[in-house]
Amino acid sequence: MSLTDGDMATIWLTLRLATTVTILLLIFATPVAWWLATTKSWFKGPMSAIVALPLVLPPTVLGFYLLLAMGPNGAIGQFTQALGLGTLPFTFWGLVVASMVYSLPFVVQPIQNSIEAIGNRPLEAAATLGAGPIDRFFTVVLPLAKPGFMTATILGFAHTVGEFGIVLMIGGSIPGETRVVSVQIYDHVEALEYAQAHALSGVMIVFSFVVLLMLYTFQRKRKAVGMTYGR
Amino acid sequence: MKFKKWLGLIVLFLFTLCAESKSVHVAVAANFSNTMKSLVKEFEKTSDYQIALSFGSSGKFYAQIKQGAPYELFFSADQAKPDALEKDGLVIANSRFTYAIGRLALWSARPDFVNKIETKLKQGAFNKLALANPKLAPYGAAALEVLTSLALIDTTQSNWVMGENIAQTYQFVSSGNADLGFIALSQLLGKNTLQQGSYWLVPNIMHHPIKQDVVLLRSAKKNQGAKAFLDFMQTNRAQHIIAEYGYLASNSLNVEHEL
């Protein structure tokens, strides 16, 4: 088991990517989850389906469409170019956007489940005590839905680390920018460097096991509703 | 009565077994996929054998074959992997030969790059340069040699984007994400390919020849179809199709033809 400098660089890049994606997703997914948990709109069904699409679609499909959409002729590409940001494929931020799409359901759904589990009564009680909507969110919803947020954080992070198909499609394997651990393992296997592939894969297996162990130990302690995700 | 019911199923089952034995499983390097489809079409005109094609990168196929993947033929993108399989004892002796020699092309899908590809490369007037990962793909290694001989490594390196194989490199250029890309000429030629933009055919002397070898795998010992297809590959008819897709002559048959 020996990791080269190149391998270490991919590990750091992967951790940086997963952290960035998780933080951004928590900010972005919370309002979505809140809306899905509380709305009575007819659009709830279609919206839930859109959020869940990445669960079903093969990453190659997502990757291919993101490559086209974020390219110079695609809608997202034209938008980012108009902003003077250039195009996103082959950049770290391109991977961030793609990973956010890919990991979206893993963050939205646990949060949504735990908000739904709170129900209306605590919120109504808070309202009668004079708490406004924002106050209610931070003093009632956030503490009560904390297990859901924990699950969302762990799953979002772990799922981004395990991402491969999309990164391969839009990454371009640039060291320090888009070459993450999963791509590096793939490259090692393709280049017949099986010993190095083993070493890095071993790290991934240990990491994944520890993350899932954390998740399930945490769930057992909490026995919280809406935490059965992934069982 | 009951037996009759089962009989139908049994006959059906035997039938599927027969159909199975007639098919040949072939692993093909991504750069050869267009050409191979044409070859199979031609082969199946005169043969009862069914050819089942799988396309991918040679490195992946090597790993799979080592682990017992049920392919009878392996068309690699290089000579190294067939060579390694031979050393592993997974190949039928003396079955290996060079079926094609690849040509490298620098392609751009941009209409304003027509006839200026070589200049644009040398001037560095492009956003990204796509190439197959030189560590993995022979076309990538050849691209690296070309950049070395043009003394462009240092100036262009920061603009490289690497596909894990030549098919993905093609995608980077065709989707407009990279202005330029080193790909296989065979990906641009052939009857069914829609042409976009233009290419610069890289002179042969700028890189080592991209010799692509095929081997008959040990699992094909009793498979007549695999042998028939391999024989077909050496006919003038097959060599003509291969040349049509932009590969260089490889075997003696074709050398005579060329002379």
Tab-separated table of C-alpha atoms in Angstrom:
chain	number	residue	atom	x	y	z
A	1	MET	CA	0.000	0.000	0.000
A	2	SER	CA	1.768	3.087	-1.154
A	3	LEU	CA	0.133	6.160	-2.576
A	4	THR	CA	1.997	8.385	-4.992
A	5	ASP	CA	1.913	12.182	-4.898
A	6	GLY	CA	-0.487	12.049	-7.826
A	7	ASP	CA	-2.811	9.793	-5.839
A	8	MET	CA	-2.681	12.103	-2.821
A	9	ALA	CA	-3.516	15.080	-5.037
A	10	THR	CA	-6.637	13.293	-6.263
A	11	ILE	CA	-7.684	12.538	-2.678
A	12	TRP	CA	-7.383	16.192	-1.645
A	13	LEU	CA	-9.213	17.327	-4.753
A	14	THR	CA	-12.021	14.842	-4.090
A	15	LEU	CA	-12.403	16.021	-0.495
A	16	ARG	CA	-12.404	19.666	-1.618
A	17	LEU	CA	-15.053	18.896	-4.248
A	18	ALA	CA	-17.268	16.926	-1.868
A	19	THR	CA	-17.057	19.617	0.823
A	20	THR	CA	-17.900	22.426	-1.593
A	21	VAL	CA	-20.778	20.483	-3.107
A	22	THR	CA	-22.216	19.501	0.280
A	23	ILE	CA	-22.197	23.057	1.643
A	24	LEU	CA	-23.757	24.511	-1.508
A	25	LEU	CA	-26.314	21.720	-1.677
A	26	LEU	CA	-27.423	22.234	1.930
A	27	ILE	CA	-28.037	25.905	1.159
A	28	PHE	CA	-29.808	25.183	-2.107
A	29	ALA	CA	-31.702	22.026	-1.146
A	30	THR	CA	-33.190	23.245	2.123
A	31	PRO	CA	-35.720	25.658	0.548
A	32	VAL	CA	-36.580	23.028	-2.052
A	33	ALA	CA	-37.118	20.403	0.652
A	34	TRP	CA	-39.120	22.875	2.728
A	35	TRP	CA	-41.343	23.717	-0.226
A	36	LEU	CA	-41.859	20.028	-1.097
A	37	ALA	CA	-42.675	19.173	2.514
A	38	THR	CA	-45.224	21.934	3.003
A	39	THR	CA	-46.769	22.697	-0.386
A	40	LYS	CA	-50.215	21.646	-1.542
A	41	SER	CA	-49.494	22.755	-5.099
A	42	TRP	CA	-50.199	20.473	-8.056
A	43	PHE	CA	-46.581	21.011	-9.012
A	44	LYS	CA	-45.346	18.968	-6.042
A	45	GLY	CA	-45.504	15.720	-8.028
A	46	PRO	CA	-43.548	16.942	-11.060
A	47	MET	CA	-41.043	18.730	-8.818
A	48	SER	CA	-40.444	15.592	-6.730
A	49	ALA	CA	-39.912	13.637	-9.933
A	50	ILE	CA	-37.379	16.167	-11.216
A	51	VAL	CA	-35.483	16.081	-7.924
A	52	ALA	CA	-35.408	12.275	-7.995
A	53	LEU	CA	-34.331	11.966	-11.654
A	54	PRO	CA	-30.600	11.670	-10.892
A	55	LEU	CA	-31.401	8.555	-8.830
A	56	VAL	CA	-32.680	6.818	-11.919
A	57	LEU	CA	-30.745	8.253	-14.843
A	58	PRO	CA	-27.403	6.647	-15.705
A	59	PRO	CA	-24.562	9.090	-14.899
A	60	THR	CA	-23.453	8.847	-18.525
A	61	VAL	CA	-26.782	10.351	-19.617
A	62	LEU	CA	-26.486	13.181	-17.106
A	63	GLY	CA	-22.843	13.697	-18.017
A	64	PHE	CA	-23.518	13.767	-21.723
A	65	TYR	CA	-26.318	16.318	-21.441
A	66	LEU	CA	-24.328	18.439	-19.014
A	67	LEU	CA	-21.400	18.381	-21.454
A	68	LEU	CA	-23.681	19.633	-24.213
A	69	ALA	CA	-25.558	22.123	-22.033
A	70	MET	CA	-22.436	23.587	-20.431
A	71	GLY	CA	-20.531	23.682	-23.738
A	72	PRO	CA	-20.168	26.868	-25.798
A	73	ASN	CA	-23.345	26.096	-27.785
A	74	GLY	CA	-25.453	24.957	-24.833
A	75	ALA	CA	-27.875	27.034	-22.775
A	76	ILE	CA	-25.787	26.981	-19.586
A	77	GLY	CA	-22.626	27.577	-21.610
A	78	GLN	CA	-24.068	30.654	-23.290
A	79	PHE	CA	-25.210	31.951	-19.917
A	80	THR	CA	-21.811	31.490	-18.238
A	81	GLN	CA	-20.085	33.023	-21.265
A	82	ALA	CA	-22.400	36.025	-21.134
A	83	LEU	CA	-21.387	36.442	-17.496
A	84	GLY	CA	-17.765	36.391	-18.619
A	85	LEU	CA	-17.003	33.145	-16.788
A	86	GLY	CA	-16.152	31.085	-19.859
A	87	THR	CA	-17.482	27.552	-20.104
A	88	LEU	CA	-17.711	25.094	-17.245
A	89	PRO	CA	-16.565	21.705	-18.600
A	90	PHE	CA	-13.009	20.720	-17.631
A	91	THR	CA	-13.061	23.039	-14.610
A	92	PHE	CA	-13.431	22.447	-10.882
A	93	TRP	CA	-16.602	24.544	-10.785
A	94	GLY	CA	-18.019	22.551	-13.666
A	95	LEU	CA	-17.612	19.448	-11.523
A	96	VAL	CA	-19.233	21.259	-8.604
A	97	VAL	CA	-22.327	22.094	-10.682
A	98	ALA	CA	-22.522	18.578	-12.105
A	99	SER	CA	-22.109	16.975	-8.678
A	100	MET	CA	-24.838	19.189	-7.252
A	101	VAL	CA	-27.232	17.861	-9.863
A	102	TYR	CA	-26.099	14.312	-9.286
A	103	SER	CA	-26.317	14.392	-5.482
A	104	LEU	CA	-29.433	16.565	-5.233
A	105	PRO	CA	-31.942	13.821	-4.281
A	106	PHE	CA	-29.606	12.503	-1.597
A	107	VAL	CA	-29.737	15.865	0.156
A	108	VAL	CA	-33.311	16.991	-0.574
A	109	GLN	CA	-35.112	13.791	0.366
A	110	PRO	CA	-33.817	13.241	3.937
A	111	ILE	CA	-34.445	16.917	4.769
A	112	GLN	CA	-37.920	16.769	3.229
A	113	ASN	CA	-38.744	13.586	5.148
A	114	SER	CA	-37.719	15.036	8.472
A	115	ILE	CA	-39.600	18.300	7.897
A	116	GLU	CA	-42.707	16.321	6.988
A	117	ALA	CA	-42.279	14.297	10.183
A	118	ILE	CA	-42.441	17.450	12.323
A	119	GLY	CA	-45.954	18.132	11.156
A	120	ASN	CA	-47.948	21.341	11.531
A	121	ARG	CA	-48.574	21.385	15.275
A	122	PRO	CA	-45.194	22.592	16.580
A	123	LEU	CA	-45.230	25.292	13.907
A	124	GLU	CA	-48.750	26.381	14.761
A	125	ALA	CA	-47.847	26.459	18.441
A	126	ALA	CA	-44.847	28.627	17.660
A	127	ALA	CA	-46.990	30.888	15.513
A	128	THR	CA	-49.528	31.429	18.307
A	129	LEU	CA	-46.606	32.393	20.532
A	130	GLY	CA	-45.857	35.112	18.035
A	131	ALA	CA	-42.949	33.621	16.043
A	132	GLY	CA	-42.672	34.784	12.436
A	133	PRO	CA	-41.894	32.427	9.549
A	134	ILE	CA	-38.125	32.965	9.652
A	135	ASP	CA	-38.068	32.688	13.428
A	136	ARG	CA	-40.112	29.472	13.205
A	137	PHE	CA	-37.668	28.005	10.680
A	138	PHE	CA	-34.575	28.648	12.785
A	139	THR	CA	-35.989	27.908	16.241
A	140	VAL	CA	-38.407	25.070	15.483
A	141	VAL	CA	-37.726	23.420	12.120
A	142	LEU	CA	-33.929	23.389	12.181
A	143	PRO	CA	-33.532	21.778	15.639
A	144	LEU	CA	-36.331	19.258	15.080
A	145	ALA	CA	-35.180	18.320	11.593
A	146	LYS	CA	-31.521	18.116	12.609
A	147	PRO	CA	-31.280	14.335	12.048
A	148	GLY	CA	-32.492	14.834	8.493
A	149	PHE	CA	-29.841	17.472	7.895
A	150	MET	CA	-27.163	15.181	9.332
A	151	THR	CA	-28.207	12.352	7.018
A	152	ALA	CA	-28.360	14.729	4.072
A	153	THR	CA	-24.862	16.016	4.814
A	154	ILE	CA	-23.312	12.561	5.109
A	155	LEU	CA	-25.083	11.139	2.070
A	156	GLY	CA	-24.436	14.181	-0.085
A	157	PHE	CA	-20.754	14.134	0.810
A	158	ALA	CA	-20.319	10.383	0.355
A	159	HIS	CA	-22.256	10.285	-2.890
A	160	THR	CA	-20.118	13.055	-4.385
A	161	VAL	CA	-16.950	11.212	-3.401
A	162	GLY	CA	-18.267	8.100	-5.152
A	163	GLU	CA	-19.220	9.909	-8.326
A	164	PHE	CA	-17.548	8.671	-11.481
A	165	GLY	CA	-19.548	8.625	-14.695
A	166	ILE	CA	-20.321	12.339	-14.834
A	167	VAL	CA	-16.807	13.389	-13.870
A	168	LEU	CA	-15.425	11.191	-16.598
A	169	MET	CA	-17.740	12.774	-19.147
A	170	ILE	CA	-17.133	16.437	-18.344
A	171	GLY	CA	-13.857	16.419	-16.400
A	172	GLY	CA	-11.109	15.879	-18.930
A	173	SER	CA	-8.829	14.325	-16.273
A	174	ILE	CA	-6.832	17.464	-15.482
A	175	PRO	CA	-4.513	16.943	-12.472
A	176	GLY	CA	-5.451	19.129	-9.512
A	177	GLU	CA	-8.531	20.447	-11.287
A	178	THR	CA	-10.820	17.594	-12.348
A	179	ARG	CA	-8.927	14.345	-11.758
A	180	VAL	CA	-10.690	12.919	-8.712
A	181	VAL	CA	-10.040	9.622	-6.934
A	182	SER	CA	-12.547	7.539	-8.898
A	183	VAL	CA	-11.098	8.709	-12.225
A	184	GLN	CA	-7.568	8.090	-10.977
A	185	ILE	CA	-8.483	4.507	-10.025
A	186	TYR	CA	-10.000	4.012	-13.453
A	187	ASP	CA	-6.849	5.388	-15.097
A	188	HIS	CA	-4.675	3.042	-13.037
A	189	VAL	CA	-6.770	0.046	-14.069
A	190	GLU	CA	-6.740	1.102	-17.720
A	191	ALA	CA	-2.973	1.538	-17.623
A	192	LEU	CA	-2.628	-1.943	-16.075
A	193	GLU	CA	-1.172	-0.424	-12.881
A	194	TYR	CA	-3.134	-2.814	-10.723
A	195	ALA	CA	-1.053	-2.371	-7.547
A	196	GLN	CA	-1.731	1.363	-7.454
A	197	ALA	CA	-5.387	0.777	-8.308
A	198	HIS	CA	-5.597	-1.610	-5.342
A	199	ALA	CA	-4.030	0.870	-2.940
A	200	LEU	CA	-6.357	3.704	-3.870
A	201	SER	CA	-9.422	1.442	-4.026
A	202	GLY	CA	-8.539	0.199	-0.539
A	203	VAL	CA	-8.619	3.768	0.740
A	204	MET	CA	-12.016	4.286	-0.901
A	205	ILE	CA	-13.490	1.121	0.627
A	206	VAL	CA	-12.293	2.002	4.132
A	207	PHE	CA	-13.570	5.561	3.746
A	208	SER	CA	-16.977	4.472	2.451
A	209	PHE	CA	-17.357	1.913	5.225
A	210	VAL	CA	-16.507	4.432	7.929
A	211	VAL	CA	-18.940	6.990	6.511
A	212	LEU	CA	-21.796	4.497	6.330
A	213	LEU	CA	-20.967	3.166	9.790
A	214	MET	CA	-21.182	6.724	11.118
A	215	LEU	CA	-24.517	7.181	9.408
A	216	TYR	CA	-26.106	4.024	10.765
A	217	THR	CA	-24.673	4.371	14.275
A	218	PHE	CA	-26.046	7.886	14.347
A	219	GLN	CA	-29.432	6.688	13.084
A	220	ARG	CA	-29.668	3.976	15.751
A	221	LYS	CA	-28.944	6.472	18.499
A	222	ARG	CA	-31.485	8.946	17.246
A	223	LYS	CA	-34.184	6.540	16.155
A	224	ALA	CA	-35.479	9.516	14.278
A	225	VAL	CA	-38.257	9.446	11.738
A	226	GLY	CA	-37.260	9.994	8.160
A	227	MET	CA	-33.872	8.489	8.761
A	228	THR	CA	-34.400	5.153	7.113
A	229	TYR	CA	-32.839	6.391	3.942
A	230	GLY	CA	-30.788	3.794	2.130
A	231	ARG	CA	-32.049	0.762	4.023
B	1	MET	CA	-50.193	-33.997	-22.112
B	2	LYS	CA	-47.951	-32.466	-19.528
B	3	PHE	CA	-44.886	-33.689	-21.360
B	4	LYS	CA	-46.039	-31.991	-24.539
B	5	LYS	CA	-46.170	-28.667	-22.745
B	6	TRP	CA	-42.604	-29.075	-21.604
B	7	LEU	CA	-41.469	-30.314	-24.983
B	8	GLY	CA	-42.066	-26.921	-26.502
B	9	LEU	CA	-39.937	-25.279	-23.861
B	10	ILE	CA	-37.175	-27.827	-24.228
B	11	VAL	CA	-37.102	-27.371	-28.003
B	12	LEU	CA	-36.997	-23.621	-27.514
B	13	PHE	CA	-34.157	-24.005	-25.059
B	14	LEU	CA	-32.182	-26.242	-27.431
B	15	PHE	CA	-32.834	-23.742	-30.161
B	16	THR	CA	-31.371	-20.913	-28.128
B	17	LEU	CA	-28.333	-23.090	-27.420
B	18	CYS	CA	-27.832	-23.588	-31.153
B	19	ALA	CA	-28.240	-19.910	-31.842
B	20	GLU	CA	-25.740	-19.189	-29.073
B	21	SER	CA	-23.047	-21.404	-30.548
B	22	LYS	CA	-23.320	-19.593	-33.854
B	23	SER	CA	-22.421	-16.219	-32.413
B	24	VAL	CA	-18.949	-14.791	-31.951
B	25	HIS	CA	-18.193	-12.310	-29.181
B	26	VAL	CA	-15.757	-9.658	-30.260
B	27	ALA	CA	-14.126	-6.968	-28.137
B	28	VAL	CA	-13.172	-3.934	-30.225
B	29	ALA	CA	-11.088	-0.876	-29.395
B	30	ALA	CA	-13.166	2.310	-29.559
B	31	ASN	CA	-11.278	3.853	-32.509
B	32	PHE	CA	-12.182	0.901	-34.719
B	33	SER	CA	-15.912	0.868	-33.971
B	34	ASN	CA	-17.204	2.519	-37.179
B	35	THR	CA	-14.951	0.396	-39.327
B	36	MET	CA	-15.884	-2.777	-37.485
B	37	LYS	CA	-19.594	-2.197	-37.984
B	38	SER	CA	-19.033	-1.966	-41.741
B	39	LEU	CA	-16.844	-5.062	-41.691
B	40	VAL	CA	-19.428	-7.084	-39.803
B	41	LYS	CA	-22.149	-6.000	-42.205
B	42	GLU	CA	-20.013	-7.224	-45.091
B	43	PHE	CA	-19.079	-10.465	-43.316
B	44	GLU	CA	-22.640	-11.360	-42.379
B	45	LYS	CA	-23.734	-11.055	-46.009
B	46	THR	CA	-21.973	-14.287	-46.802
B	47	SER	CA	-21.836	-16.030	-43.443
B	48	ASP	CA	-24.289	-17.567	-40.984
B	49	TYR	CA	-22.233	-16.586	-37.993
B	50	GLN	CA	-23.504	-13.735	-35.865
B	51	ILE	CA	-20.941	-11.259	-34.615
B	52	ALA	CA	-21.718	-9.683	-31.234
B	53	LEU	CA	-19.643	-6.512	-30.836
B	54	SER	CA	-18.506	-4.807	-27.644
B	55	PHE	CA	-16.743	-1.462	-27.875
B	56	GLY	CA	-14.492	0.034	-25.239
B	57	SER	CA	-10.961	0.841	-24.293
B	58	SER	CA	-8.273	-1.774	-24.760
B	59	GLY	CA	-7.091	-1.516	-21.149
B	60	LYS	CA	-10.525	-2.399	-19.829
B	61	PHE	CA	-10.854	-5.310	-22.216
B	62	TYR	CA	-7.437	-6.578	-21.169
B	63	ALA	CA	-8.512	-6.615	-17.521
B	64	GLN	CA	-11.816	-8.293	-18.363
B	65	ILE	CA	-10.249	-10.956	-20.567
B	66	LYS	CA	-7.730	-11.761	-17.850
B	67	GLN	CA	-10.678	-12.356	-15.542
B	68	GLY	CA	-12.357	-14.710	-17.974
B	69	ALA	CA	-14.607	-12.441	-20.024
B	70	PRO	CA	-16.295	-14.520	-22.746
B	71	TYR	CA	-14.787	-12.855	-25.813
B	72	GLU	CA	-13.411	-14.933	-28.659
B	73	LEU	CA	-11.625	-12.139	-30.482
B	74	PHE	CA	-9.895	-9.022	-29.200
B	75	PHE	CA	-9.156	-6.122	-31.556
B	76	SER	CA	-6.817	-3.974	-29.506
B	77	ALA	CA	-5.831	-0.374	-30.200
B	78	ASP	CA	-2.192	-1.270	-29.703
B	79	GLN	CA	0.278	-4.142	-29.675
B	80	ALA	CA	1.074	-4.060	-25.973
B	81	LYS	CA	-2.152	-5.575	-24.688
B	82	PRO	CA	-2.333	-8.497	-27.137
B	83	ASP	CA	1.323	-9.060	-26.340
B	84	ALA	CA	0.602	-9.161	-22.608
B	85	LEU	CA	-2.302	-11.560	-23.120
B	86	GLU	CA	-0.009	-13.786	-25.152
B	87	LYS	CA	2.460	-13.845	-22.253
B	88	ASP	CA	-0.406	-14.648	-19.890
B	89	GLY	CA	-1.165	-17.706	-22.032
B	90	LEU	CA	-4.679	-16.545	-22.896
B	91	VAL	CA	-4.155	-16.448	-26.646
B	92	ILE	CA	-4.184	-19.179	-29.275
B	93	ALA	CA	-0.646	-19.483	-30.598
B	94	ASN	CA	0.257	-17.690	-33.828
B	95	SER	CA	-3.154	-16.073	-34.151
B	96	ARG	CA	-1.920	-12.516	-33.606
B	97	PHE	CA	-1.470	-10.094	-36.462
B	98	THR	CA	-1.675	-6.369	-37.196
B	99	TYR	CA	-5.099	-5.654	-38.669
B	100	ALA	CA	-4.709	-1.915	-39.112
B	101	ILE	CA	-2.289	0.963	-38.682
B	102	GLY	CA	-4.014	4.018	-37.331
B	103	ARG	CA	-3.700	7.560	-38.625
B	104	LEU	CA	-3.817	10.520	-36.301
B	105	ALA	CA	-5.831	13.603	-37.215
B	106	LEU	CA	-6.118	16.992	-35.531
B	107	TRP	CA	-9.762	17.887	-35.816
B	108	SER	CA	-11.809	20.999	-35.160
B	109	ALA	CA	-15.565	21.353	-35.392
B	110	ARG	CA	-15.299	25.130	-35.732
B	111	PRO	CA	-16.190	26.412	-39.206
B	112	ASP	CA	-13.715	29.290	-38.931
B	113	PHE	CA	-10.826	26.842	-38.388
B	114	VAL	CA	-11.110	25.285	-41.860
B	115	ASN	CA	-7.664	25.003	-43.507
B	116	LYS	CA	-6.081	26.692	-40.506
B	117	ILE	CA	-5.900	23.821	-38.049
B	118	GLU	CA	-2.131	23.380	-38.124
B	119	THR	CA	-1.541	27.137	-37.857
B	120	LYS	CA	-4.011	27.487	-34.992
B	121	LEU	CA	-2.213	24.728	-33.100
B	122	LYS	CA	1.216	26.269	-33.622
B	123	GLN	CA	-0.013	29.757	-32.703
B	124	GLY	CA	-1.762	28.444	-29.627
B	125	ALA	CA	-4.917	30.171	-30.870
B	126	PHE	CA	-7.451	27.809	-29.302
B	127	ASN	CA	-9.229	27.388	-25.985
B	128	LYS	CA	-8.665	23.690	-25.254
B	129	LEU	CA	-6.737	20.916	-26.940
B	130	ALA	CA	-8.351	17.498	-26.452
B	131	LEU	CA	-6.276	14.345	-26.565
B	132	ALA	CA	-6.724	10.808	-25.362
B	133	ASN	CA	-4.829	10.126	-22.140
B	134	PRO	CA	-1.325	9.212	-23.428
B	135	LYS	CA	-0.889	6.783	-20.557
B	136	LEU	CA	-3.918	4.778	-21.680
B	137	ALA	CA	-4.494	5.225	-25.386
B	138	PRO	CA	-2.029	4.758	-28.256
B	139	TYR	CA	-3.585	7.683	-30.118
B	140	GLY	CA	-2.903	9.819	-27.065
B	141	ALA	CA	0.698	8.644	-26.946
B	142	ALA	CA	1.061	9.487	-30.648
B	143	ALA	CA	-0.441	12.937	-30.050
B	144	LEU	CA	2.158	13.502	-27.345
B	145	GLU	CA	4.944	12.566	-29.774
B	146	VAL	CA	3.581	15.042	-32.315
B	147	LEU	CA	3.461	17.829	-29.744
B	148	THR	CA	6.999	16.932	-28.697
B	149	SER	CA	8.310	17.050	-32.258
B	150	LEU	CA	6.616	20.430	-32.764
B	151	ALA	CA	8.106	21.637	-29.458
B	152	LEU	CA	4.630	22.600	-28.275
B	153	ILE	CA	4.442	20.631	-25.019
B	154	ASP	CA	5.315	23.507	-22.693
B	155	THR	CA	3.172	26.113	-24.407
B	156	THR	CA	0.032	23.984	-24.788
B	157	GLN	CA	0.082	21.750	-21.710
B	158	SER	CA	-2.076	24.043	-19.616
B	159	ASN	CA	-4.818	23.792	-22.257
B	160	TRP	CA	-4.946	19.999	-22.497
B	161	VAL	CA	-8.075	18.087	-21.671
B	162	MET	CA	-7.836	14.338	-21.685
B	163	GLY	CA	-10.406	11.769	-22.688
B	164	GLU	CA	-10.039	8.303	-21.269
B	165	ASN	CA	-10.253	6.956	-24.789
B	166	ILE	CA	-10.413	8.271	-28.309
B	167	ALA	CA	-14.238	8.173	-28.439
B	168	GLN	CA	-14.493	10.541	-25.502
B	169	THR	CA	-11.871	12.824	-27.009
B	170	TYR	CA	-14.052	12.997	-30.122
B	171	GLN	CA	-17.003	13.985	-27.914
B	172	PHE	CA	-15.066	16.863	-26.332
B	173	VAL	CA	-14.496	18.348	-29.793
B	174	SER	CA	-17.864	17.554	-31.359
B	175	SER	CA	-19.728	19.152	-28.442
B	176	GLY	CA	-17.730	22.332	-29.049
B	177	ASN	CA	-16.024	22.241	-25.660
B	178	ALA	CA	-12.542	21.942	-27.162
B	179	ASP	CA	-11.509	23.868	-30.284
B	180	LEU	CA	-8.961	21.245	-31.283
B	181	GLY	CA	-8.542	17.540	-30.650
B	182	PHE	CA	-6.204	14.733	-31.678
B	183	ILE	CA	-8.399	11.830	-32.753
B	184	ALA	CA	-8.275	8.834	-35.051
B	185	LEU	CA	-8.798	9.634	-38.726
B	186	SER	CA	-11.163	6.666	-38.842
B	187	GLN	CA	-13.596	8.517	-36.601
B	188	LEU	CA	-14.053	11.180	-39.266
B	189	LEU	CA	-14.169	9.007	-42.372
B	190	GLY	CA	-16.650	6.380	-43.459
B	191	LYS	CA	-20.002	6.664	-45.083
B	192	ASN	CA	-22.326	7.267	-42.182
B	193	THR	CA	-20.400	9.905	-40.306
B	194	LEU	CA	-21.685	13.420	-40.464
B	195	GLN	CA	-18.765	15.715	-41.061
B	196	GLN	CA	-18.275	18.793	-38.974
B	197	GLY	CA	-15.482	21.284	-39.438
B	198	SER	CA	-12.156	20.149	-40.815
B	199	TYR	CA	-9.010	18.247	-39.906
B	200	TRP	CA	-5.258	18.230	-40.384
B	201	LEU	CA	-3.892	14.793	-41.198
B	202	VAL	CA	-0.777	14.512	-39.065
B	203	PRO	CA	2.211	13.351	-41.167
B	204	ASN	CA	3.208	9.778	-40.360
B	205	ILE	CA	6.820	10.676	-39.667
B	206	MET	CA	5.834	12.724	-36.630
B	207	HIS	CA	4.962	9.694	-34.503
B	208	HIS	CA	5.551	5.956	-34.217
B	209	PRO	CA	3.124	3.910	-36.314
B	210	ILE	CA	-0.052	3.091	-34.373
B	211	LYS	CA	-0.082	-0.643	-35.013
B	212	GLN	CA	-3.278	-2.320	-33.882
B	213	ASP	CA	-3.220	-6.081	-33.269
B	214	VAL	CA	-5.924	-8.679	-33.050
B	215	VAL	CA	-5.725	-12.009	-31.196
B	216	LEU	CA	-7.817	-15.138	-31.121
B	217	LEU	CA	-8.466	-15.877	-27.474
B	218	ARG	CA	-8.195	-19.290	-25.879
B	219	SER	CA	-11.961	-19.505	-25.401
B	220	ALA	CA	-12.289	-19.545	-29.209
B	221	LYS	CA	-10.525	-22.888	-29.565
B	222	LYS	CA	-13.651	-24.620	-30.832
B	223	ASN	CA	-15.358	-21.595	-32.303
B	224	GLN	CA	-15.310	-21.884	-36.091
B	225	GLY	CA	-17.081	-18.541	-36.427
B	226	ALA	CA	-14.253	-16.670	-34.738
B	227	LYS	CA	-11.733	-18.271	-37.071
B	228	ALA	CA	-13.896	-17.544	-40.100
B	229	PHE	CA	-14.129	-13.880	-39.093
B	230	LEU	CA	-10.390	-13.661	-38.563
B	231	ASP	CA	-9.812	-15.156	-42.022
B	232	PHE	CA	-12.253	-12.656	-43.441
B	233	MET	CA	-10.190	-9.831	-41.929
B	234	GLN	CA	-7.291	-10.776	-44.175
B	235	THR	CA	-9.255	-10.761	-47.413
B	236	ASN	CA	-8.926	-7.962	-49.924
B	237	ARG	CA	-12.546	-7.094	-49.347
B	238	ALA	CA	-11.996	-6.473	-45.639
B	239	GLN	CA	-8.703	-4.683	-46.148
B	240	HIS	CA	-10.390	-2.409	-48.657
B	241	ILE	CA	-13.004	-1.371	-46.077
B	242	ILE	CA	-10.291	-0.810	-43.473
B	243	ALA	CA	-8.394	1.445	-45.871
B	244	GLU	CA	-11.602	3.303	-46.702
B	245	TYR	CA	-11.879	4.325	-43.070
B	246	GLY	CA	-8.440	5.901	-43.140
B	247	TYR	CA	-6.195	3.166	-41.793
B	248	LEU	CA	-2.932	2.250	-43.464
B	249	ALA	CA	-2.282	-1.061	-45.127
B	250	SER	CA	-1.174	-3.640	-42.625
B	251	ASN	CA	-0.762	-7.146	-43.997
B	252	SER	CA	1.025	-8.542	-47.005
B	253	LEU	CA	-2.209	-8.832	-48.976
B	254	ASN	CA	-2.750	-5.156	-48.798
B	255	VAL	CA	0.869	-4.276	-49.396
B	256	GLU	CA	0.627	-6.103	-52.724
B	257	HIS	CA	-2.576	-4.305	-53.409
B	258	GLU	CA	-0.965	-0.963	-52.741
B	259	LEU	CA	2.042	-1.701	-54.927
